[in-house]
Structure formats: C-alpha cells, structure tokens
Amino acid sequence: TDPYCVMGNPVAHSRSPWIHARFAELTGQPVRYDRALVPLDGFADFVRDFAEQGGKGCNVTVPFKLQAAELATSASERVRLAGAANTLVFSASGIHAENTDGLGIVADITRNAGVQIAGRDVLLLGAGGAAAGALGSLIEQQPRRIVVSNRTQAKAVALIAQHAAMASLHKVELSALDRQALEADPTQNFDIVINATASSLAGAEVPAPASVLHARTLAYDMMYGPAAQNFLDWASSHGALARDGLGMLVEQAAESFALWRGVRPPSIQVLSELRALLQ
Ligand code: ATR
C-alpha cells in the first residue's frame, strides 16, 4: 500500500482522508491516506521524512502552500503563477508541485453545476492564497472578463499583474476593481461571483454590493459548511444561484488522485456521498 497524507496545521477538520479513502476503495488502488499535523516551523523536514519513509505524495493545506511551492524541485506553470501548491508528488527525480485547487473549482462549476465559464463575466472576491490558486485555471477557461476585487486593492493589482501575460494569451480582460468602484457602477454585474475571501470566517459582511448579482448569477463560495453560509444566504436572498465549495474540495482531491495514480476516481459519486454525510 502506498502512503499519502494531507499536511496542515490545523488539519483535524480535513475531509481529505475520507475522500481519498473512498477514491481508493472505488478504484481499487492500494492507497493509504492519513492526516498529518505538521509543526509550524517543521514543514520541510516533515516532507523529507515522509518521502524517505516511503511516502508517494501529499496534499498541503494552510499554512504551508507557499512553502510547498518553494521546496519542490519542479513545479507546474499553475504553481509558478499562484506561488502556491496543494499537491506534491515524490519520485526518484525529486519533488514535483502541482496546484489542483483551480482545476477543482473549474470542474465543479462547469461539470457538476453545469455552468459555462467560457465567454462569461467573472468576479473573483479576494486576492489571497485561495484566489491566487484559482485565477490561472479560471483564465484558461477563457471567460470574457475577470474582475478581481479585494479589500486591500494593492494585492488585487499585484495578482492581476502576475497573470497579465496569461490573460492576454487567452484573450481575457483582467482588471481589479475595489468595492467602492463596484458600488459606484451598478451596471457592473457578473455571471459568476466567486468568494475566495476569509470575510465570513471573520464574521464580516460579504465584501461586495448586491448589484454585482443578476438573476442567473452563480454565486460560489470556496468554503463549505458554516463558513460559507453567510455568503450563500446573501446570494440566495438576492435571487442568485448559490453553491458552496464542497464540490471544489472533492474535485481538487480527484485531480490530485489522478496525478498520483493515473486513474480518475468517480468524483461525482463521492461528492454526493459526502454531501449526504455532512447533512
Ligand atoms: P487564503 O489562503 O484563504 O486566501 P489569505 O491569503 O489570508 O487566506 O487571504 C484572505 C483573503 O480574505 C484576502 O483576500 C483578504 O483580504 P485582504 O487582502 O484585504 O486582507 C480577505 N479578507 C479577510 N478578512 C476579510 C474581511 N473581513 N473583509 C473582506 N475581506 C477579507
């Protein structure tokens, strides 16, 4: 059996071990997947030890995604753009870093929710690690435009600068508008609004005016459970279609599993099982 794990701090809440156990059962892959609480100052050592003890790869969560990108010996373009990795693959040639968060949200929006991104107007709320992890994959879908809106405008500006070349390659209009700019122009509305902020964890209100929503907007929170509720309630109360990030969680796991094992797990089945379990 090949060992994998999710490394984080905290990590007790992580659903990844359950998801990967189901993937392993359903695909018949000899995979074992544990939870690893890694000391805040000990990430690099932990990764090295796990690989030496036969680990084949790992997922990485808060607060180690940036360090994971740094310590890898090779990295995908997505990781280079985001500066963050959530998946490491160990092999004789070293440690390869991938970021499957963006692939996960795109798969959940387009496949599971059945909402097309291509040609659409997208608003991305937030400019931290979660937003950075998704932006490259969203651009690859070739929406008409993506607006990044963040409380700290300078971070949104830096994030779009990082992705400017990619956006022009894919002919995506990419800009940064802060909350005031969105409020000042109520014609600024979007087909897809993605919440990648931690505002609900902070107990704060949704960092956007309701005028960004129209009647068929998909309002998507990258979080799930109580942390997503405030945003989902806000979206529903303004008539938008609300969706939490549980599907993103399962789909990013499926992308990691496929990368490690070369086998695509039945993610839709596992998503409906997990949703039933959490209800
Ligand atoms: P993550 O990895 O989850 O993205 P992060 O990098 O700390 O975590 O980013 C948190 C995001 O939530 C940022 O976009 C942050 O805005 P700032 O860049 O201005 O800090 C946003 N955020 C956190 N608390 C917020 C609040 N109360 N209102 C609005 N945005 C908030």
Short mmCIF file of C-alpha atoms and ligand atoms in Angstrom, two decimals:
data_model
loop_
_atom_site.label_atom_id
_atom_site.label_comp_id
_atom_site.label_asym_id
_atom_site.label_seq_id
_atom_site.Cartn_x
_atom_site.Cartn_y
_atom_site.Cartn_z
CA THR A 1 0.00 0.00 0.00
CA ASP A 2 1.36 3.42 -0.96
CA PRO A 3 1.26 6.10 1.75
CA TYR A 4 -0.09 9.61 1.14
CA CYS A 5 -1.26 12.28 3.56
CA VAL A 6 -2.56 15.79 3.97
CA MET A 7 -0.15 18.08 5.80
CA GLY A 8 -1.51 21.11 7.60
CA ASN A 9 -1.78 22.99 10.87
CA PRO A 10 -4.57 22.80 11.88
CA VAL A 11 -5.61 19.68 9.98
CA ALA A 12 -8.06 17.86 12.27
CA HIS A 13 -11.05 19.21 10.32
CA SER A 14 -9.76 17.98 6.95
CA ARG A 15 -12.15 15.79 4.93
CA SER A 16 -9.38 14.73 2.56
CA PRO A 17 -8.63 11.40 4.30
CA TRP A 18 -12.28 10.37 3.95
CA ILE A 19 -12.42 11.45 0.30
CA HIS A 20 -9.20 9.66 -0.67
CA ALA A 21 -10.21 6.52 1.21
CA ARG A 22 -13.40 6.42 -0.90
CA PHE A 23 -11.43 7.07 -4.10
CA ALA A 24 -9.08 4.20 -3.20
CA GLU A 25 -11.98 1.83 -2.46
CA LEU A 26 -13.89 2.72 -5.61
CA THR A 27 -10.87 2.47 -7.92
CA GLY A 28 -9.22 -0.49 -6.15
CA GLN A 29 -5.97 1.46 -5.82
CA PRO A 30 -3.60 0.42 -2.98
CA VAL A 31 -3.60 3.84 -1.36
CA ARG A 32 -3.41 4.77 2.30
CA TYR A 33 -4.05 8.41 3.17
CA ASP A 34 -3.56 9.95 6.61
CA ARG A 35 -3.83 13.29 8.32
CA ALA A 36 -0.55 14.89 9.38
CA LEU A 37 -0.41 17.73 11.89
CA VAL A 38 2.88 19.38 10.96
CA PRO A 39 4.71 21.74 13.35
CA LEU A 40 4.54 25.32 12.09
CA ASP A 41 8.34 25.53 11.80
CA GLY A 42 8.88 21.99 10.57
CA PHE A 43 7.28 21.63 7.14
CA ALA A 44 10.39 20.98 5.02
CA ASP A 45 11.74 18.36 7.46
CA PHE A 46 8.37 16.67 7.65
CA VAL A 47 8.10 16.39 3.86
CA ARG A 48 11.63 14.97 3.62
CA ASP A 49 10.98 12.39 6.37
CA PHE A 50 7.66 11.34 4.87
CA ALA A 51 9.26 10.82 1.44
CA GLU A 52 12.18 8.88 2.96
CA GLN A 53 9.76 6.62 4.81
CA GLY A 54 8.12 5.63 1.51
CA GLY A 55 5.50 8.35 1.10
CA LYS A 56 4.50 8.78 -2.55
CA GLY A 57 2.95 12.22 -2.29
CA CYS A 58 0.87 14.55 -0.19
CA ASN A 59 -1.67 17.30 -0.17
CA VAL A 60 -0.73 20.52 1.52
CA THR A 61 -3.10 22.89 3.25
CA VAL A 62 -2.99 26.00 5.40
CA PRO A 63 -0.44 27.43 6.15
CA PHE A 64 2.09 25.50 4.06
CA LYS A 65 1.02 26.00 0.45
CA LEU A 66 3.63 28.68 -0.26
CA GLN A 67 6.43 26.63 1.34
CA ALA A 68 5.32 23.60 -0.68
CA ALA A 69 5.81 25.57 -3.90
CA GLU A 70 9.24 26.74 -2.72
CA LEU A 71 10.69 23.40 -1.70
CA ALA A 72 9.63 21.49 -4.82
CA THR A 73 12.33 20.61 -7.36
CA SER A 74 9.88 21.07 -10.25
CA ALA A 75 6.56 22.86 -10.47
CA SER A 76 3.73 23.33 -12.93
CA GLU A 77 3.00 26.67 -14.58
CA ARG A 78 -0.08 26.95 -12.35
CA VAL A 79 2.10 26.67 -9.24
CA ARG A 80 4.54 29.26 -10.56
CA LEU A 81 1.72 31.73 -11.22
CA ALA A 82 -0.07 31.15 -7.91
CA GLY A 83 3.15 30.85 -5.89
CA ALA A 84 1.37 28.08 -4.03
CA ALA A 85 0.99 24.31 -4.27
CA ASN A 86 -1.57 21.97 -2.71
CA THR A 87 -0.18 18.73 -4.15
CA LEU A 88 3.30 17.20 -4.05
CA VAL A 89 4.40 14.11 -5.96
CA PHE A 90 7.54 12.30 -4.74
CA SER A 91 9.68 10.35 -7.18
CA ALA A 92 13.30 9.34 -7.70
CA SER A 93 13.84 12.57 -9.61
CA GLY A 94 12.62 14.80 -6.78
CA ILE A 95 9.51 16.56 -5.59
CA HIS A 96 7.02 17.86 -8.14
CA ALA A 97 4.48 20.52 -7.16
CA GLU A 98 1.02 20.98 -8.63
CA ASN A 99 -1.94 23.15 -7.68
CA THR A 100 -5.22 21.33 -8.20
CA ASP A 101 -7.43 23.89 -6.41
CA GLY A 102 -8.06 25.82 -9.61
CA LEU A 103 -8.75 22.68 -11.62
CA GLY A 104 -11.12 21.63 -8.84
CA ILE A 105 -13.23 24.77 -8.87
CA VAL A 106 -13.38 24.80 -12.67
CA ALA A 107 -14.50 21.15 -12.74
CA ASP A 108 -17.16 21.78 -10.10
CA ILE A 109 -18.56 24.87 -11.82
CA THR A 110 -18.52 23.54 -15.38
CA ARG A 111 -19.20 19.80 -14.89
CA ASN A 112 -21.10 19.48 -11.62
CA ALA A 113 -23.02 22.77 -11.61
CA GLY A 114 -23.27 22.79 -15.41
CA VAL A 115 -22.35 26.47 -15.67
CA GLN A 116 -20.13 27.52 -18.55
CA ILE A 117 -17.22 29.86 -17.79
CA ALA A 118 -16.13 30.45 -21.39
CA GLY A 119 -17.35 33.82 -22.67
CA ARG A 120 -18.78 34.83 -19.29
CA ASP A 121 -18.11 37.68 -16.86
CA VAL A 122 -16.48 36.52 -13.63
CA LEU A 123 -15.96 38.39 -10.34
CA LEU A 124 -13.32 36.96 -8.02
CA LEU A 125 -13.57 38.28 -4.46
CA GLY A 126 -10.25 38.11 -2.62
CA ALA A 127 -6.59 38.19 -3.56
CA GLY A 128 -5.02 35.83 -1.01
CA GLY A 129 -3.84 32.27 -1.46
CA ALA A 130 -7.25 30.86 -2.33
CA ALA A 131 -7.87 33.44 -5.05
CA ALA A 132 -4.34 33.07 -6.43
CA GLY A 133 -4.75 29.30 -6.64
CA ALA A 134 -7.86 29.60 -8.80
CA LEU A 135 -7.12 32.55 -11.06
CA GLY A 136 -4.89 30.77 -13.60
CA SER A 137 -7.37 27.94 -14.10
CA LEU A 138 -10.24 30.41 -14.49
CA ILE A 139 -8.29 32.31 -17.17
CA GLU A 140 -7.66 29.06 -19.06
CA GLN A 141 -11.44 28.67 -19.43
CA GLN A 142 -11.47 31.87 -21.49
CA PRO A 143 -14.19 33.88 -19.81
CA ARG A 144 -14.89 37.28 -21.41
CA ARG A 145 -13.50 39.08 -18.39
CA ILE A 146 -12.41 38.55 -14.82
CA VAL A 147 -12.57 41.31 -12.23
CA VAL A 148 -10.59 40.77 -9.03
CA SER A 149 -11.92 42.70 -6.04
CA ASN A 150 -10.12 42.75 -2.73
CA ARG A 151 -10.30 44.75 0.50
CA THR A 152 -6.63 45.60 0.03
CA GLN A 153 -6.63 46.86 -3.54
CA ALA A 154 -2.84 46.66 -3.91
CA LYS A 155 -2.99 42.87 -3.54
CA ALA A 156 -5.60 42.59 -6.30
CA VAL A 157 -3.45 44.77 -8.55
CA ALA A 158 -0.38 42.61 -7.84
CA LEU A 159 -2.34 39.41 -8.50
CA ILE A 160 -3.63 40.58 -11.89
CA ALA A 161 -0.17 41.85 -12.85
CA GLN A 162 1.16 38.35 -12.17
CA HIS A 163 -1.43 36.91 -14.57
CA ALA A 164 -1.41 39.65 -17.22
CA ALA A 165 0.56 37.71 -19.85
CA MET A 166 -1.60 34.64 -19.43
CA ALA A 167 -4.79 36.69 -19.65
CA SER A 168 -3.73 38.35 -22.87
CA LEU A 169 -2.72 34.97 -24.31
CA HIS A 170 -6.24 33.68 -23.62
CA LYS A 171 -7.85 36.99 -24.66
CA VAL A 172 -9.37 37.52 -21.23
CA GLU A 173 -9.97 41.07 -20.00
CA LEU A 174 -8.46 41.14 -16.49
CA SER A 175 -8.88 44.05 -14.10
CA ALA A 176 -9.01 44.98 -10.42
CA LEU A 177 -11.95 46.97 -9.02
CA ASP A 178 -12.40 47.62 -5.34
CA ARG A 179 -15.71 47.59 -3.52
CA GLN A 180 -16.20 51.34 -3.97
CA ALA A 181 -15.71 51.06 -7.73
CA LEU A 182 -18.27 48.22 -7.93
CA GLU A 183 -20.74 50.22 -5.82
CA ALA A 184 -20.27 53.33 -7.92
CA ASP A 185 -21.25 51.49 -11.11
CA PRO A 186 -24.36 49.31 -10.61
CA THR A 187 -24.13 48.13 -14.23
CA GLN A 188 -21.11 46.04 -13.13
CA ASN A 189 -22.73 42.64 -12.79
CA PHE A 190 -21.40 39.16 -13.32
CA ASP A 191 -22.47 35.68 -14.45
CA ILE A 192 -20.24 34.05 -11.85
CA VAL A 193 -19.20 35.56 -8.49
CA ILE A 194 -16.63 33.57 -6.54
CA ASN A 195 -15.93 34.25 -2.87
CA ALA A 196 -12.29 33.48 -2.13
CA THR A 197 -12.09 35.72 0.93
CA ALA A 198 -11.97 34.79 4.58
CA SER A 199 -14.53 37.50 5.38
CA SER A 200 -17.19 35.10 6.67
CA LEU A 201 -14.65 33.43 8.98
CA ALA A 202 -14.01 36.91 10.34
CA GLY A 203 -17.76 37.35 10.85
CA ALA A 204 -17.73 40.27 8.43
CA GLU A 205 -20.29 41.06 5.73
CA VAL A 206 -19.84 39.96 2.11
CA PRO A 207 -17.23 42.31 0.61
CA ALA A 208 -19.28 43.25 -2.47
CA PRO A 209 -22.51 45.13 -3.22
CA ALA A 210 -25.56 43.07 -4.24
CA SER A 211 -25.59 44.93 -7.56
CA VAL A 212 -22.87 42.55 -8.80
CA LEU A 213 -25.52 39.80 -8.93
CA HIS A 214 -28.13 39.28 -11.63
CA ALA A 215 -30.99 36.77 -11.70
CA ARG A 216 -28.92 33.94 -13.18
CA THR A 217 -25.61 34.61 -11.43
CA LEU A 218 -23.85 31.60 -9.98
CA ALA A 219 -22.57 32.74 -6.56
CA TYR A 220 -19.86 30.32 -5.47
CA ASP A 221 -18.13 30.17 -2.10
CA MET A 222 -14.84 28.26 -1.99
CA MET A 223 -15.67 27.23 1.57
CA TYR A 224 -18.40 24.87 2.75
CA GLY A 225 -20.35 24.32 5.94
CA PRO A 226 -20.93 27.20 8.37
CA ALA A 227 -18.05 29.22 6.88
CA ALA A 228 -19.90 29.53 3.56
CA GLN A 229 -23.38 30.19 4.95
CA ASN A 230 -23.24 33.97 5.16
CA PHE A 231 -22.23 34.36 1.52
CA LEU A 232 -24.72 31.74 0.29
CA ASP A 233 -27.57 33.39 2.24
CA TRP A 234 -26.61 36.79 0.83
CA ALA A 235 -26.60 35.40 -2.72
CA SER A 236 -29.89 33.50 -2.36
CA SER A 237 -31.64 36.46 -0.78
CA HIS A 238 -30.76 38.47 -3.89
CA GLY A 239 -32.05 35.79 -6.24
CA ALA A 240 -28.74 34.28 -7.36
CA LEU A 241 -27.95 30.57 -7.59
CA ALA A 242 -25.76 29.73 -4.57
CA ARG A 243 -23.22 26.92 -4.41
CA ASP A 244 -20.71 26.03 -1.71
CA GLY A 245 -17.17 24.73 -2.20
CA LEU A 246 -17.75 21.08 -1.26
CA GLY A 247 -17.57 20.08 -4.93
CA MET A 248 -14.33 22.03 -5.33
CA LEU A 249 -12.91 20.10 -2.37
CA VAL A 250 -13.80 16.73 -3.92
CA GLU A 251 -12.68 17.74 -7.42
CA GLN A 252 -9.29 19.07 -6.30
CA ALA A 253 -8.83 15.77 -4.47
CA ALA A 254 -9.78 13.88 -7.63
CA GLU A 255 -7.19 15.83 -9.64
CA SER A 256 -4.51 15.02 -7.04
CA PHE A 257 -5.51 11.34 -7.00
CA ALA A 258 -5.39 11.19 -10.81
CA LEU A 259 -1.94 12.80 -10.78
CA TRP A 260 -0.60 10.30 -8.23
CA ARG A 261 -2.28 7.15 -9.53
CA GLY A 262 -3.01 7.77 -13.21
CA VAL A 263 -6.63 6.79 -12.52
CA ARG A 264 -9.61 9.15 -12.44
CA PRO A 265 -11.85 8.46 -9.40
CA PRO A 266 -15.67 8.75 -9.57
CA SER A 267 -15.77 12.23 -8.02
CA ILE A 268 -19.47 12.91 -8.62
CA GLN A 269 -20.46 9.82 -6.65
CA VAL A 270 -18.10 10.70 -3.81
CA LEU A 271 -19.40 14.29 -3.74
CA SER A 272 -22.98 13.13 -3.30
CA GLU A 273 -21.91 10.67 -0.59
CA LEU A 274 -20.00 13.39 1.25
CA ARG A 275 -22.90 15.84 0.98
CA ALA A 276 -25.24 13.22 2.46
CA LEU A 277 -22.75 12.52 5.24
CA LEU A 278 -22.48 16.20 6.20
CA GLN A 279 -26.23 16.83 6.22
P1 ATR B 1 -6.50 32.35 1.86
O1 ATR B 1 -5.31 31.44 1.69
O2 ATR B 1 -7.69 31.70 2.48
O3 ATR B 1 -6.84 33.09 0.62
P2 ATR B 1 -5.30 34.77 2.85
O4 ATR B 1 -4.17 34.65 1.89
O5 ATR B 1 -5.03 35.24 4.23
O6 ATR B 1 -6.05 33.39 3.01
O7 ATR B 1 -6.41 35.71 2.17
C1 ATR B 1 -7.57 36.05 2.82
C2 ATR B 1 -8.45 36.87 1.89
O8 ATR B 1 -9.66 37.23 2.54
C3 ATR B 1 -7.82 38.17 1.45
O9 ATR B 1 -8.28 38.49 0.16
C4 ATR B 1 -8.35 39.14 2.50
O10 ATR B 1 -8.37 40.49 2.11
P3 ATR B 1 -7.04 41.39 2.37
O11 ATR B 1 -6.08 41.03 1.28
O12 ATR B 1 -7.53 42.79 2.27
O13 ATR B 1 -6.54 41.03 3.73
C5 ATR B 1 -9.76 38.65 2.62
N1 ATR B 1 -10.41 39.02 3.87
C6 ATR B 1 -10.16 38.55 5.10
N2 ATR B 1 -10.96 39.12 6.02
C7 ATR B 1 -11.75 39.98 5.35
C8 ATR B 1 -12.81 40.88 5.72
N3 ATR B 1 -13.22 40.98 6.99
N4 ATR B 1 -13.40 41.60 4.74
C9 ATR B 1 -13.00 41.49 3.45
N5 ATR B 1 -12.01 40.67 3.04
C10 ATR B 1 -11.40 39.92 3.97
#
